[in-house]
Coordinates of C-alpha atoms in Angstrom, one line a residue:
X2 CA 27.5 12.8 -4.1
X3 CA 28.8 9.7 -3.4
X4 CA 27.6 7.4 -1.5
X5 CA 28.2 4.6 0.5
X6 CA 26.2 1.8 1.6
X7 CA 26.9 -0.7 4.4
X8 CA 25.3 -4.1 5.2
X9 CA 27.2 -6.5 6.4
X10 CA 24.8 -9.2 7.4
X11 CA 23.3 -11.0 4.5
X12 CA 19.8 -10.6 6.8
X13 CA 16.5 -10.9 4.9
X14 CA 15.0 -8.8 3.0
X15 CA 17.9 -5.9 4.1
X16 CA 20.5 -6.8 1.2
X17 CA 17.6 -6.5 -1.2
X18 CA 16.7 -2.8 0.1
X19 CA 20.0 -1.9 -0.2
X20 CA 20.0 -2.4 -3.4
X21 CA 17.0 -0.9 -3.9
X22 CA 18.7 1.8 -2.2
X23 CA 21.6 2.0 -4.1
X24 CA 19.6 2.1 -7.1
X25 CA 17.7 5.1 -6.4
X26 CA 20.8 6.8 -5.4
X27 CA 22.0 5.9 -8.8
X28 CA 18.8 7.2 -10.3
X29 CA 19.5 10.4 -8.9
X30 CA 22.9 10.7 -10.3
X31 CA 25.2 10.2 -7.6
X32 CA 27.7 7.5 -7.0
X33 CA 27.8 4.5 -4.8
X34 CA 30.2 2.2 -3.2
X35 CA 29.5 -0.5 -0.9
X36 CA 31.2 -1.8 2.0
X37 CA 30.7 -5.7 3.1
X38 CA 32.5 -8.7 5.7
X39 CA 33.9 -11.7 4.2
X40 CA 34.5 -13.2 6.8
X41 CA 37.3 -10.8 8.6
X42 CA 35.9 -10.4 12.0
X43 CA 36.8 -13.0 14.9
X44 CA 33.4 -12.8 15.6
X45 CA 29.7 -11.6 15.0
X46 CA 26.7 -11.0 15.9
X47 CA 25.5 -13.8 13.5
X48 CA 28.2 -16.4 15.3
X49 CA 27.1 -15.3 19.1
X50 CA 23.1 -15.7 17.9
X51 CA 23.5 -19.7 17.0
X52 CA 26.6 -20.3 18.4
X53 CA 27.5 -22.8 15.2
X54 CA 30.7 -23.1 13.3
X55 CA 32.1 -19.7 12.2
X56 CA 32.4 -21.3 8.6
X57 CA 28.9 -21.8 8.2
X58 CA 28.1 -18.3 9.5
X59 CA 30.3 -16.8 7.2
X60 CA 29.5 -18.7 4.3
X61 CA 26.0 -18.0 4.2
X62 CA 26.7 -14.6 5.1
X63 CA 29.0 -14.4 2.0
X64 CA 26.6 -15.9 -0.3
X65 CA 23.8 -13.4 0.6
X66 CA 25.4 -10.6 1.1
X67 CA 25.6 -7.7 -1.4
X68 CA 28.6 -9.3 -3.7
X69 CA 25.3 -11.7 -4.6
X70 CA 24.4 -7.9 -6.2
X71 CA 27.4 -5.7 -7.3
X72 CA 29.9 -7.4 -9.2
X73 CA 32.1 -3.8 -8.3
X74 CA 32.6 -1.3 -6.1
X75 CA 32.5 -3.6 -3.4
X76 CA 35.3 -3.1 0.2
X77 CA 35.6 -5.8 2.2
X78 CA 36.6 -5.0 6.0
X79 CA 39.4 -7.1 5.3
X80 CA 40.7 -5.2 3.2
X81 CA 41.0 -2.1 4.9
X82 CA 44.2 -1.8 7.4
X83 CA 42.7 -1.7 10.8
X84 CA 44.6 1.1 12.5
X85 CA 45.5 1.6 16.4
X86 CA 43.0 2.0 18.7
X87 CA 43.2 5.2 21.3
X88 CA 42.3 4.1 24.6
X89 CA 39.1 6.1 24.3
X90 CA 38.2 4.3 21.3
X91 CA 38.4 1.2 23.1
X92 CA 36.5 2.0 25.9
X93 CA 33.5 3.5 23.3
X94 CA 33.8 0.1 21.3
X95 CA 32.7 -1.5 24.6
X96 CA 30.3 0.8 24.9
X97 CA 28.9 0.2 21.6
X98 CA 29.1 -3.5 21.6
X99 CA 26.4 -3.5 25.5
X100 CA 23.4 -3.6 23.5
X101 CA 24.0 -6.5 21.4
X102 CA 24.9 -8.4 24.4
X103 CA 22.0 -7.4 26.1
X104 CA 20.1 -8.8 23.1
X105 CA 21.9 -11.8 22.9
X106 CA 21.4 -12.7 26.6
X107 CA 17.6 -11.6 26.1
X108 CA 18.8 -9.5 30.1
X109 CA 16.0 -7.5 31.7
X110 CA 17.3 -6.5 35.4
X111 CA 20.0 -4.9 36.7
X112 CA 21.2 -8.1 38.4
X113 CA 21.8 -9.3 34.8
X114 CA 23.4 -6.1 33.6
X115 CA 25.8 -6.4 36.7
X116 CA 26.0 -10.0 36.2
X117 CA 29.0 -12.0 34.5
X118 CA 27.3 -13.2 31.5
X119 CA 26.4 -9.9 30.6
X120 CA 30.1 -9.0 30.6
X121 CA 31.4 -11.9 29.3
X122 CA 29.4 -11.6 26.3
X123 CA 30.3 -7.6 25.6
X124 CA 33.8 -8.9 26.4
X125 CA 33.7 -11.2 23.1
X126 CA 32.2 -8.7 20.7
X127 CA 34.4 -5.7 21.5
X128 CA 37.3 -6.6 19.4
X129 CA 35.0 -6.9 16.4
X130 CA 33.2 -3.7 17.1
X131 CA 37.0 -2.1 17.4
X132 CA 38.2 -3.6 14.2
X133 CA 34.8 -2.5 11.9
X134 CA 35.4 0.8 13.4
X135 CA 38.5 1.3 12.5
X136 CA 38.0 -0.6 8.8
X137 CA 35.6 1.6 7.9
X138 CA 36.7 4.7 9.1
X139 CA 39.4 4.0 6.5
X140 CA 37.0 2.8 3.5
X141 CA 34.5 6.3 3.9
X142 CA 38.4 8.4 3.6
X143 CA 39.7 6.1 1.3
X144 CA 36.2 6.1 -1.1
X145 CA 36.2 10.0 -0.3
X146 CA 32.2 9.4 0.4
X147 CA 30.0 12.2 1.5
X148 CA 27.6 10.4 2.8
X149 CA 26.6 6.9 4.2
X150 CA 23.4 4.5 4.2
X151 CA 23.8 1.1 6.3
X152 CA 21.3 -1.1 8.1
X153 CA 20.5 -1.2 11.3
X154 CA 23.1 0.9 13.1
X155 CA 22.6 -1.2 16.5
X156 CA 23.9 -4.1 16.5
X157 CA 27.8 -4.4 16.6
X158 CA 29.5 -4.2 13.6
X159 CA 26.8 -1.8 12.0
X160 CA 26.8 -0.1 15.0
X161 CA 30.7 0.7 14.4
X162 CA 29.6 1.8 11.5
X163 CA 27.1 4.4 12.1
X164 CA 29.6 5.8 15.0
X165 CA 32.3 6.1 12.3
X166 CA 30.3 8.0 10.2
X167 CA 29.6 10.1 12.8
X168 CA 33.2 10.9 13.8
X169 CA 33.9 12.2 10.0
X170 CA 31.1 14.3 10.4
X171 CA 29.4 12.2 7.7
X172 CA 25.7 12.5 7.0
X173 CA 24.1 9.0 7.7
X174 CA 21.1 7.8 7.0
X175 CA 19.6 3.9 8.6
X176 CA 17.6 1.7 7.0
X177 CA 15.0 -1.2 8.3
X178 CA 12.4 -3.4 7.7
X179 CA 9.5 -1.6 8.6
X180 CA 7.1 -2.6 11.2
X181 CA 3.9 -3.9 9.1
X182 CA 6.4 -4.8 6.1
X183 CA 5.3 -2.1 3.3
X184 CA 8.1 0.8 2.7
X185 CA 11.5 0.8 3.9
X186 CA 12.3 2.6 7.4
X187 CA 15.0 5.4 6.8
X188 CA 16.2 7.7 10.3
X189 CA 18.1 10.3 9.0
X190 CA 21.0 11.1 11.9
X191 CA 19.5 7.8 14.1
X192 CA 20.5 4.0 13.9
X193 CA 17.5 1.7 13.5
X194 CA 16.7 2.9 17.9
X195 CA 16.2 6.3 17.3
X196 CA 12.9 8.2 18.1
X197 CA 13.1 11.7 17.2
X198 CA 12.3 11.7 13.6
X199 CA 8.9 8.9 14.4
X200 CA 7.7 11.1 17.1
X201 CA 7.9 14.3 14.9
X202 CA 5.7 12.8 12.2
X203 CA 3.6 11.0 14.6
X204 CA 3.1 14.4 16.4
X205 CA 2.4 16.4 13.5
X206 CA 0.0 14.7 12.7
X207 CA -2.0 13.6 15.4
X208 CA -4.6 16.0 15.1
X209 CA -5.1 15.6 11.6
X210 CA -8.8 13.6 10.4
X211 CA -8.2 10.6 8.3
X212 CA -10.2 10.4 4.9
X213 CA -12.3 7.2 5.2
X214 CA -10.0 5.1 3.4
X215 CA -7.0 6.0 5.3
X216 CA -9.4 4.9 8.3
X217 CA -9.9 1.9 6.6
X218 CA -6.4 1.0 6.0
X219 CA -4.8 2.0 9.5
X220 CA -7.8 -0.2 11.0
X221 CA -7.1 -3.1 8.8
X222 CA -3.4 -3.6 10.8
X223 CA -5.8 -4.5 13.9
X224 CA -8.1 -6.1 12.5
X225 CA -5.5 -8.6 10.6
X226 CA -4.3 -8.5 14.2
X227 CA -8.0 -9.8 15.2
X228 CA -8.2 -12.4 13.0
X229 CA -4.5 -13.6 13.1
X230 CA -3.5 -13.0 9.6
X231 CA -1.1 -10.5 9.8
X232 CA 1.4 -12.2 7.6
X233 CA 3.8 -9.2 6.9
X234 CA 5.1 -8.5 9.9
X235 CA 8.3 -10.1 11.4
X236 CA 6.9 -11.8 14.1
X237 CA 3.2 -13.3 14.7
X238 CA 2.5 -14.2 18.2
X239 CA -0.1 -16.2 19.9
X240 CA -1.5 -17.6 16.5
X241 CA -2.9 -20.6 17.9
X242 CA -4.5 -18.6 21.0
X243 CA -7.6 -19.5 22.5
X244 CA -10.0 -17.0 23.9
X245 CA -10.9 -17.6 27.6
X246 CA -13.1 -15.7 30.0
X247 CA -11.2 -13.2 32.1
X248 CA -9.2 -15.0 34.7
X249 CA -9.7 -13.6 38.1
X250 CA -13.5 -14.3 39.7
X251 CA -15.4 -11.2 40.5
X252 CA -12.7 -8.5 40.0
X253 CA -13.3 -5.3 40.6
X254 CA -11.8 -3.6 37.6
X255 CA -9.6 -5.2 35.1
X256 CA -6.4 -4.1 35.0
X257 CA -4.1 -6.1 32.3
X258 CA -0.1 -5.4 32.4
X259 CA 1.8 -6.2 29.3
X260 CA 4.8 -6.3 30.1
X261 CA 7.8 -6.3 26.7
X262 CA 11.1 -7.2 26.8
X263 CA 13.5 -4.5 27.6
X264 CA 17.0 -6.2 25.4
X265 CA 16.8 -4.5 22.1
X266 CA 16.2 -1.0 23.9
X267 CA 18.0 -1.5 26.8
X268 CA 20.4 1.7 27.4
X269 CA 19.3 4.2 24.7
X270 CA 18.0 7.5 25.6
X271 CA 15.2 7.5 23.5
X272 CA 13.2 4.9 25.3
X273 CA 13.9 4.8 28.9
X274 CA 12.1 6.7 32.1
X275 CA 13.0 7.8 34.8
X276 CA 11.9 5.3 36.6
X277 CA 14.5 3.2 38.7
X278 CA 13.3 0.0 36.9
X279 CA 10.1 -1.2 35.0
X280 CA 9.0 -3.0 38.3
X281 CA 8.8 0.4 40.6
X282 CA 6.7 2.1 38.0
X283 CA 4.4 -0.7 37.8
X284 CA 4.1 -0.7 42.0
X285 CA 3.6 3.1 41.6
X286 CA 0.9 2.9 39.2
X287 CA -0.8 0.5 40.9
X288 CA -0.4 2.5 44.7
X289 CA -1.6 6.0 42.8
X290 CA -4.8 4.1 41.5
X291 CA -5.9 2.6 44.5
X292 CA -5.7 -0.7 43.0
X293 CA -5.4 -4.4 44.6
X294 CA -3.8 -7.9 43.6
X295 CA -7.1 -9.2 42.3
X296 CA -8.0 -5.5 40.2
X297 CA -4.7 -6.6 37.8
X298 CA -3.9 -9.5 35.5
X299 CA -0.1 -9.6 34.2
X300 CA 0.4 -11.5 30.9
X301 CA 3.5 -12.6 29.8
X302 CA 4.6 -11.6 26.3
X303 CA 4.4 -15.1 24.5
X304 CA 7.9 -14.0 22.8
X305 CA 9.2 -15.3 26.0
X306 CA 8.4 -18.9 25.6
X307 CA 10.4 -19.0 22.0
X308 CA 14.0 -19.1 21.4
X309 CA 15.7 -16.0 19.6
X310 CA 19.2 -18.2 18.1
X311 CA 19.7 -20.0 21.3
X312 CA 18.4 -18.0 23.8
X313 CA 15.1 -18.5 25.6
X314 CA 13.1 -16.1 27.2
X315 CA 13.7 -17.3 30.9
X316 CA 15.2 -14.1 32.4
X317 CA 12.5 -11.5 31.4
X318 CA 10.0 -14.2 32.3
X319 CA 11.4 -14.7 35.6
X320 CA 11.7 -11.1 36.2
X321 CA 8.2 -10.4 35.7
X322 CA 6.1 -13.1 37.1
X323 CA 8.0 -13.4 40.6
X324 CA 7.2 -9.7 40.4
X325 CA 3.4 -10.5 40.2
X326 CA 3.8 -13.6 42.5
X327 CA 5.0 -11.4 45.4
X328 CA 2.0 -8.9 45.1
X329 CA -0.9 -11.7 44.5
X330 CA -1.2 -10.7 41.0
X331 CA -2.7 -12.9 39.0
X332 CA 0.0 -14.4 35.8
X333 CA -0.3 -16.1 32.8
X334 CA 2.5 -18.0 31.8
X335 CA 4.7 -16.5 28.5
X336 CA 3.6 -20.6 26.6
X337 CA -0.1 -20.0 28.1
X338 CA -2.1 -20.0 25.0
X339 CA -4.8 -17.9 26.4
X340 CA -5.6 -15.3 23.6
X341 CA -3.7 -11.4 24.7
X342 CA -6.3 -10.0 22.0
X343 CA -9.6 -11.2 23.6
X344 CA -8.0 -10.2 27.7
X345 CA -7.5 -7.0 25.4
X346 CA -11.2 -6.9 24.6
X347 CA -12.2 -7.8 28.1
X348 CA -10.2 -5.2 30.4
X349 CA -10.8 -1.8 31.3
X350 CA -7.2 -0.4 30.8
X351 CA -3.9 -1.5 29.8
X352 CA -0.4 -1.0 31.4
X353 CA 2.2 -0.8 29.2
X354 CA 5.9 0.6 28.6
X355 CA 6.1 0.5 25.2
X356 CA 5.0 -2.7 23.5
X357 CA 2.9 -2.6 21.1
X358 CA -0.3 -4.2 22.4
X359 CA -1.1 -0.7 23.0
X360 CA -2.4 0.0 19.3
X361 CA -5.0 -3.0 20.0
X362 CA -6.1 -1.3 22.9
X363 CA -6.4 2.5 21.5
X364 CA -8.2 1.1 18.5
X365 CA -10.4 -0.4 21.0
X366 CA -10.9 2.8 22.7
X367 CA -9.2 1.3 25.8
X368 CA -7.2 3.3 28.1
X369 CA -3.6 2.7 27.7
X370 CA -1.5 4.0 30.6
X371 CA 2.5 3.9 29.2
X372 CA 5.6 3.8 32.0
X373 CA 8.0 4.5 29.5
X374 CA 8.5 6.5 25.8
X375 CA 7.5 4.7 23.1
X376 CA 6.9 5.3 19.2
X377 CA 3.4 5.9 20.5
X378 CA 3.2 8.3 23.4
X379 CA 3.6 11.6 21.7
X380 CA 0.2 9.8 19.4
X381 CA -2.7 11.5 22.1
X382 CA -4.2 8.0 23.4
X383 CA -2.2 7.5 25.7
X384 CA -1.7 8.7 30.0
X385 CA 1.8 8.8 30.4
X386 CA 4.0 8.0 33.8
X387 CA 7.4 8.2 32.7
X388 CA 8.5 9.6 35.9
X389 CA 7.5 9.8 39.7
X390 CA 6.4 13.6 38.7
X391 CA 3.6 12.3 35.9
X392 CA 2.3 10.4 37.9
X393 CA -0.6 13.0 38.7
X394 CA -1.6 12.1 34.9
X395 CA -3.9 9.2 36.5
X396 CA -5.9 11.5 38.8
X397 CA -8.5 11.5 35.8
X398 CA -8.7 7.9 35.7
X399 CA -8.9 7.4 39.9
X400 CA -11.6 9.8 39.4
X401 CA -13.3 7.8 37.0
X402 CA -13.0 4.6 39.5
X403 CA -14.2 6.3 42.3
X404 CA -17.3 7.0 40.7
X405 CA -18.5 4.4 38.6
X406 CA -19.3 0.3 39.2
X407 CA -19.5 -0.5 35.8
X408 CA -16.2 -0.8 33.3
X409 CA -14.4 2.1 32.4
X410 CA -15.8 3.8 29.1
X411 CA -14.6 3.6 25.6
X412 CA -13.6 6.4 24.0
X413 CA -13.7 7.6 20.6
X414 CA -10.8 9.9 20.7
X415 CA -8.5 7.6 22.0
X416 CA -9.8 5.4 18.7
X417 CA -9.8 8.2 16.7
X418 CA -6.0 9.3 17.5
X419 CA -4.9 5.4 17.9
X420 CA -5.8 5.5 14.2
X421 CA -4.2 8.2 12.9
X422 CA -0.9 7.1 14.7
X423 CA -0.8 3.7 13.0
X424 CA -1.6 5.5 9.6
X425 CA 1.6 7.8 10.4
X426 CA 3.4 4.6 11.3
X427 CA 2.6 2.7 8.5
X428 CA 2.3 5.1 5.5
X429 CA 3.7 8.1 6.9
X430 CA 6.7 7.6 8.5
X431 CA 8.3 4.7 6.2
X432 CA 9.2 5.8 2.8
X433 CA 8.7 4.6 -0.5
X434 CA 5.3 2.8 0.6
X435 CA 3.5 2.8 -2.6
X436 CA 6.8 1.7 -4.0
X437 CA 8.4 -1.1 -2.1
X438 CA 5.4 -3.5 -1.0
X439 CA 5.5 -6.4 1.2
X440 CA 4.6 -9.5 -0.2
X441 CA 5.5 -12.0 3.0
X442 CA 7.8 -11.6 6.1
X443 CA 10.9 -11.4 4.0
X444 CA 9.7 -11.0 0.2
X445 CA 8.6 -7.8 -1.6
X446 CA 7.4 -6.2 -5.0
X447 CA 9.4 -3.0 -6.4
X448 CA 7.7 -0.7 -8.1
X449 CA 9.2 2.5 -10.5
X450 CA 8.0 6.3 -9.7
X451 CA 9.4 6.5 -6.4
X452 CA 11.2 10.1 -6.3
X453 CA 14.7 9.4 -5.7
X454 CA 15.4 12.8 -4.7
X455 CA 13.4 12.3 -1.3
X456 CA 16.4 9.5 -0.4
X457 CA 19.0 11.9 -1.1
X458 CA 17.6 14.4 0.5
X459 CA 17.7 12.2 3.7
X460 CA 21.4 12.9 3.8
X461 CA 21.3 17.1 2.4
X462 CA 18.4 18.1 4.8
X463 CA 19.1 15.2 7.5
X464 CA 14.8 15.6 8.0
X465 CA 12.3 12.8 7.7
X466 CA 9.6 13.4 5.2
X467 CA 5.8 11.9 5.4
X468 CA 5.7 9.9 2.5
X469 CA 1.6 10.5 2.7
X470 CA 0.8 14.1 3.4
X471 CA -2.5 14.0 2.6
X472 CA -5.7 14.0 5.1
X473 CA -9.6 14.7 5.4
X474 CA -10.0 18.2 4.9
X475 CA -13.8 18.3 5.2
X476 CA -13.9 17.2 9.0
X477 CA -14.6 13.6 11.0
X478 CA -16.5 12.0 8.7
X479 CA -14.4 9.4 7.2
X480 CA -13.2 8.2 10.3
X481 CA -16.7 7.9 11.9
X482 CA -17.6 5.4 9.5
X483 CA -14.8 3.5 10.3
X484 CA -15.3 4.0 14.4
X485 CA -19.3 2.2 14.1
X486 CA -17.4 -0.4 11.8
X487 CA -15.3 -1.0 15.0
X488 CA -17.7 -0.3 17.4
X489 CA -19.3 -3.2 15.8
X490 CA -16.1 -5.2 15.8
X491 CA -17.1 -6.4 12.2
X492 CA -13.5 -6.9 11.4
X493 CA -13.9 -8.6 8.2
X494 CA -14.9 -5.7 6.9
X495 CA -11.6 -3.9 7.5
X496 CA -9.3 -6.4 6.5
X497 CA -8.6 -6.2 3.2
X498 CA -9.4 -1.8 2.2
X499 CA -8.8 -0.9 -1.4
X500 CA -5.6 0.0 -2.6
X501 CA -4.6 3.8 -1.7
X502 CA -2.2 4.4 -4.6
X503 CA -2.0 3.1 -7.7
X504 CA 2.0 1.0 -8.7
X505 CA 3.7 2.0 -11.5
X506 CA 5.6 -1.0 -13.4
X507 CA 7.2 -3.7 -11.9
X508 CA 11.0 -3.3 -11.6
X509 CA 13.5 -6.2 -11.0
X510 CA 15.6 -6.0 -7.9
X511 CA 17.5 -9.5 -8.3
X512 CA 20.7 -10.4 -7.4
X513 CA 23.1 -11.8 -10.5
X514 CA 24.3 -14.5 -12.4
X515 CA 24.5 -17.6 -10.6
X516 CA 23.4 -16.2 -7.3
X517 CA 19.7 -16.2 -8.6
X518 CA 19.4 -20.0 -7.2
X519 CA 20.1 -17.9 -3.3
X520 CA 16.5 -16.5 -2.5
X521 CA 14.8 -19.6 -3.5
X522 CA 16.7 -21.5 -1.4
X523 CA 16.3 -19.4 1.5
X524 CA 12.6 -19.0 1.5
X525 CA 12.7 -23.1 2.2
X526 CA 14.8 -22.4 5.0
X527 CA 13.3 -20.1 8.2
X528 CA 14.6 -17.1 9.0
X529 CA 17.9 -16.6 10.7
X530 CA 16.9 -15.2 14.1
X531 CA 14.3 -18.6 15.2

């Protein structure tokens, strides 16, 4: 085959791991070819995000990207002849360009969608989405590729991309960081949004024990959670938190909504209900449960009170907490430094759509009741009211309130199955785990013996392979060790689990020549999107 790989952003650590990539690929036998910006859009993603001189942006963009790698095979968008747009195209570069803007604007309700920000912002990446489109329609015919591999596959330009691929009938494959850091995240057929391939493994394996050490390791993402030193993942939140009783005087029940930001999702398929918005399946909860103002505390995500580029976190903010104001709920600020792990500990169920304070809770043994799809509801610890029709899935837990004083309970199966989803999540679902390990937020150790045949078969087979399909043949066991190691909340004993696999040798994945000086530079620097 050959194949071609796309990452226009010089965004850490994805240059590296599409090197990494390409390497495999190469290691297999095929050929690659690589398609790159310098400079040739009128705008970008990068530009809109900081809003700084266009020569900056595309400098550092330049220096980073993959030329910092290949010293051939390399297209440039420039250098492919955009073609003419039909007006169809047009309108589906609009199209394509809405959730980047929605990103960018950090939106959350319709009056923001409908607003003239929203459509100001779409207005200016459109032409760039329509050029990429059209550029590298004409590199994958021109390169004669039979397959491609880019990043993302969202935002904008990579977003043009992915849909060009698609319109030759090209296999494609996405790559990501992954969400604890370890492995590279690869959707065969899905940019970096897509679901169906996560909720396939997830739900394959749900029902599947855990050996002890698996346990070990799936609980040691919440207990580095716990303690705050989750260093791998791409965004630590309320690190200097401070743990403070619960908040509302002699509540009934406690009730905690977690509300998450609805920009990067916003409009695909995958991940939105059939609710009218977030806020009506929220009131709808609350009505089927019996509830009242003081039974529920709504926390801000503390993502709200930083910028992303230059944009704070007002609107969803806003959104939320006159939402709670209006109903007598009880809300704590998004800059409130109360600690969201130890309300967590203290409530008797969460309410989430699909962020991911939800793993805390199910390792807990919490009950976590979802409003939306999420990379966790197909997992089995979670009641799920997508609609207006599921929302007889609470009668179990009105039940429980109606007879009973005391706090819900604590289950073990919802810790049992929160478990085994984070181990599919983390060592499952990524590939190339034991190969490609996570050293920091943006720096990583390569390993050789990872079987380059499983990427290519991405594209052949367009099916997501576990990269662990091992489990505990001989029953519960394991995992009960691990649940009275929780029980105990003795998190320092989970933190750091033995190694699963063993690394083969170290291999170099550098960039050349004079561009070595780039990475140490950058790590002095913080990362592009703060």
């Amino acid at each position: 085959m050959r194949i071609g790989f796309a990452t226009i952003y010089a965004w850490r650590p994805h240059v590296e791991h599409t090197w990494y990539l390409a390497h495999l690929a190469r290691h297999a036998g095929h050929e690659v070819r690589f398609l790159t910006c310098d400079g040739d859009l009128p705008t970008c993603y990068s530009q809109l995000l900081h809003e700084r001189g266009q020569w900056r942006e595309c400098l550092q963009c330049r220096t980073g990207g993959i030329r910092s790698y290949a010293a051939e095979g390399v297209t440039s968008i420039g250098q492919c002849a955009p073609g003419k747009s039909s007006q169809s195209e047009s309108a589906l570069a609009r199209l394509w360009a809405q959730s980047s803007a929605s990103t960018l604007g950090r939106f959350e309700s319709e009056k923001d969608y409908a607003g003239s920000a929203f459509n100001a912002l779409v207005s200016r990446i459109e032409p760039a989405v329509r050029q990429a489109y059209e550029a590298s329609r004409e590199w994958m015919i021109r390169e004669k590729l039979d397959a491609v591999c880019l990043f993302n596959g969202r935002i904008d330009v990579t977003r043009a991309i992915f849909e060009a691929a698609r319109s030759l009938e090209l296999p494609v494959v996405s790559h990501e960081r992954t969400w604890f850091g370890d492995g590279i995240q690869l959707l065969p057929g899905e940019h970096c949004l897509g679901l169906k391939s996560v909720w396939k493994v997830v739900s394959d394996w749900r029902d599947k024990p855990l050996t002890k050490l698996q346990a070990v390791s799936a609980a040691s993402l919440v207990a580095k959670r716990f303690l705050r030193t989750n260093v791998t993942e791409w965004r630590a939140y309320n690190i200097n938190a401070v743990d403070t009783p619960w908040p509302v005087d002699q509540a009934r029940w406690r009730f905690l909504i977690l509300p998450s930001s609805m920009n990067e999702i916003w409009g695909h398929q995958d991940w939105t209900s059939q609710w009218p918005t977030p806020l009506d399946a929220l009131d709808a909860v609350i009505e089927r449960l019996g509830l009242v103002p003081s039974d529920c505390v709504l926390r801000c995500h503390p993502n709200w009170s930083e910028k992303i580029g230059n944009q704070d976190g007002r609107l969803p903010e806003e959104y939320y907490s006159k939402w709670a104001r209006e109903r007598g709920i009880h809300c704590i600020s998004a800059s409130d430094r109360t600690s969201s792990m130890h309300l967590i500990e203290q409530c008797d169920a969460i309410i989430v759509a699909s962020g991911s304070a939800a793993l805390e809770a199910g390792v807990l043994g919490k009950t976590v009741i979802t409003t939306a799809p999420s990379i966790y509801h197909l997992a089995g610890f979670t009641v799920n009211v997508h609609s207006p029709a599921a929302l007889n899935a609470l009668e179990p837990i009105k039940e429980q309130l109606s007879q009973t004083e005391e706090r819900l309970p604590l289950s073990d199966e919802v810790v049992r199955h929160a478990l085994r989803f984070a181990y599919a999540m983390v060592w499952r679902v990524p590939q190339f785990v034991n190969h490609v390990r996570a050293l920091q937020t943006t720096e990583f150790d390569y390993f050789e013996g990872a079987n380059s045949s499983r990427f290519t078969r991405l594209f052949t087979c367009q099916v997501l392979e576990p990269d662990d399909t091992t489990f505990d043949t001989s029953g519960l066991g394991g995992e009960d060790e691990v649940l009275s190691i929780i029980d105990a909340r003795r998190w320092e004993k989970l933190v750091n689990p033995p190694v699963l696999a063993e690394h083969g040798a170290k291999i170099s994945i550098q960039r050349r020549g004079a561009y070595a000086w780039v990475d140490p530079l950058r790590r002095m620097v913080k990362l592009g999107d703060r």
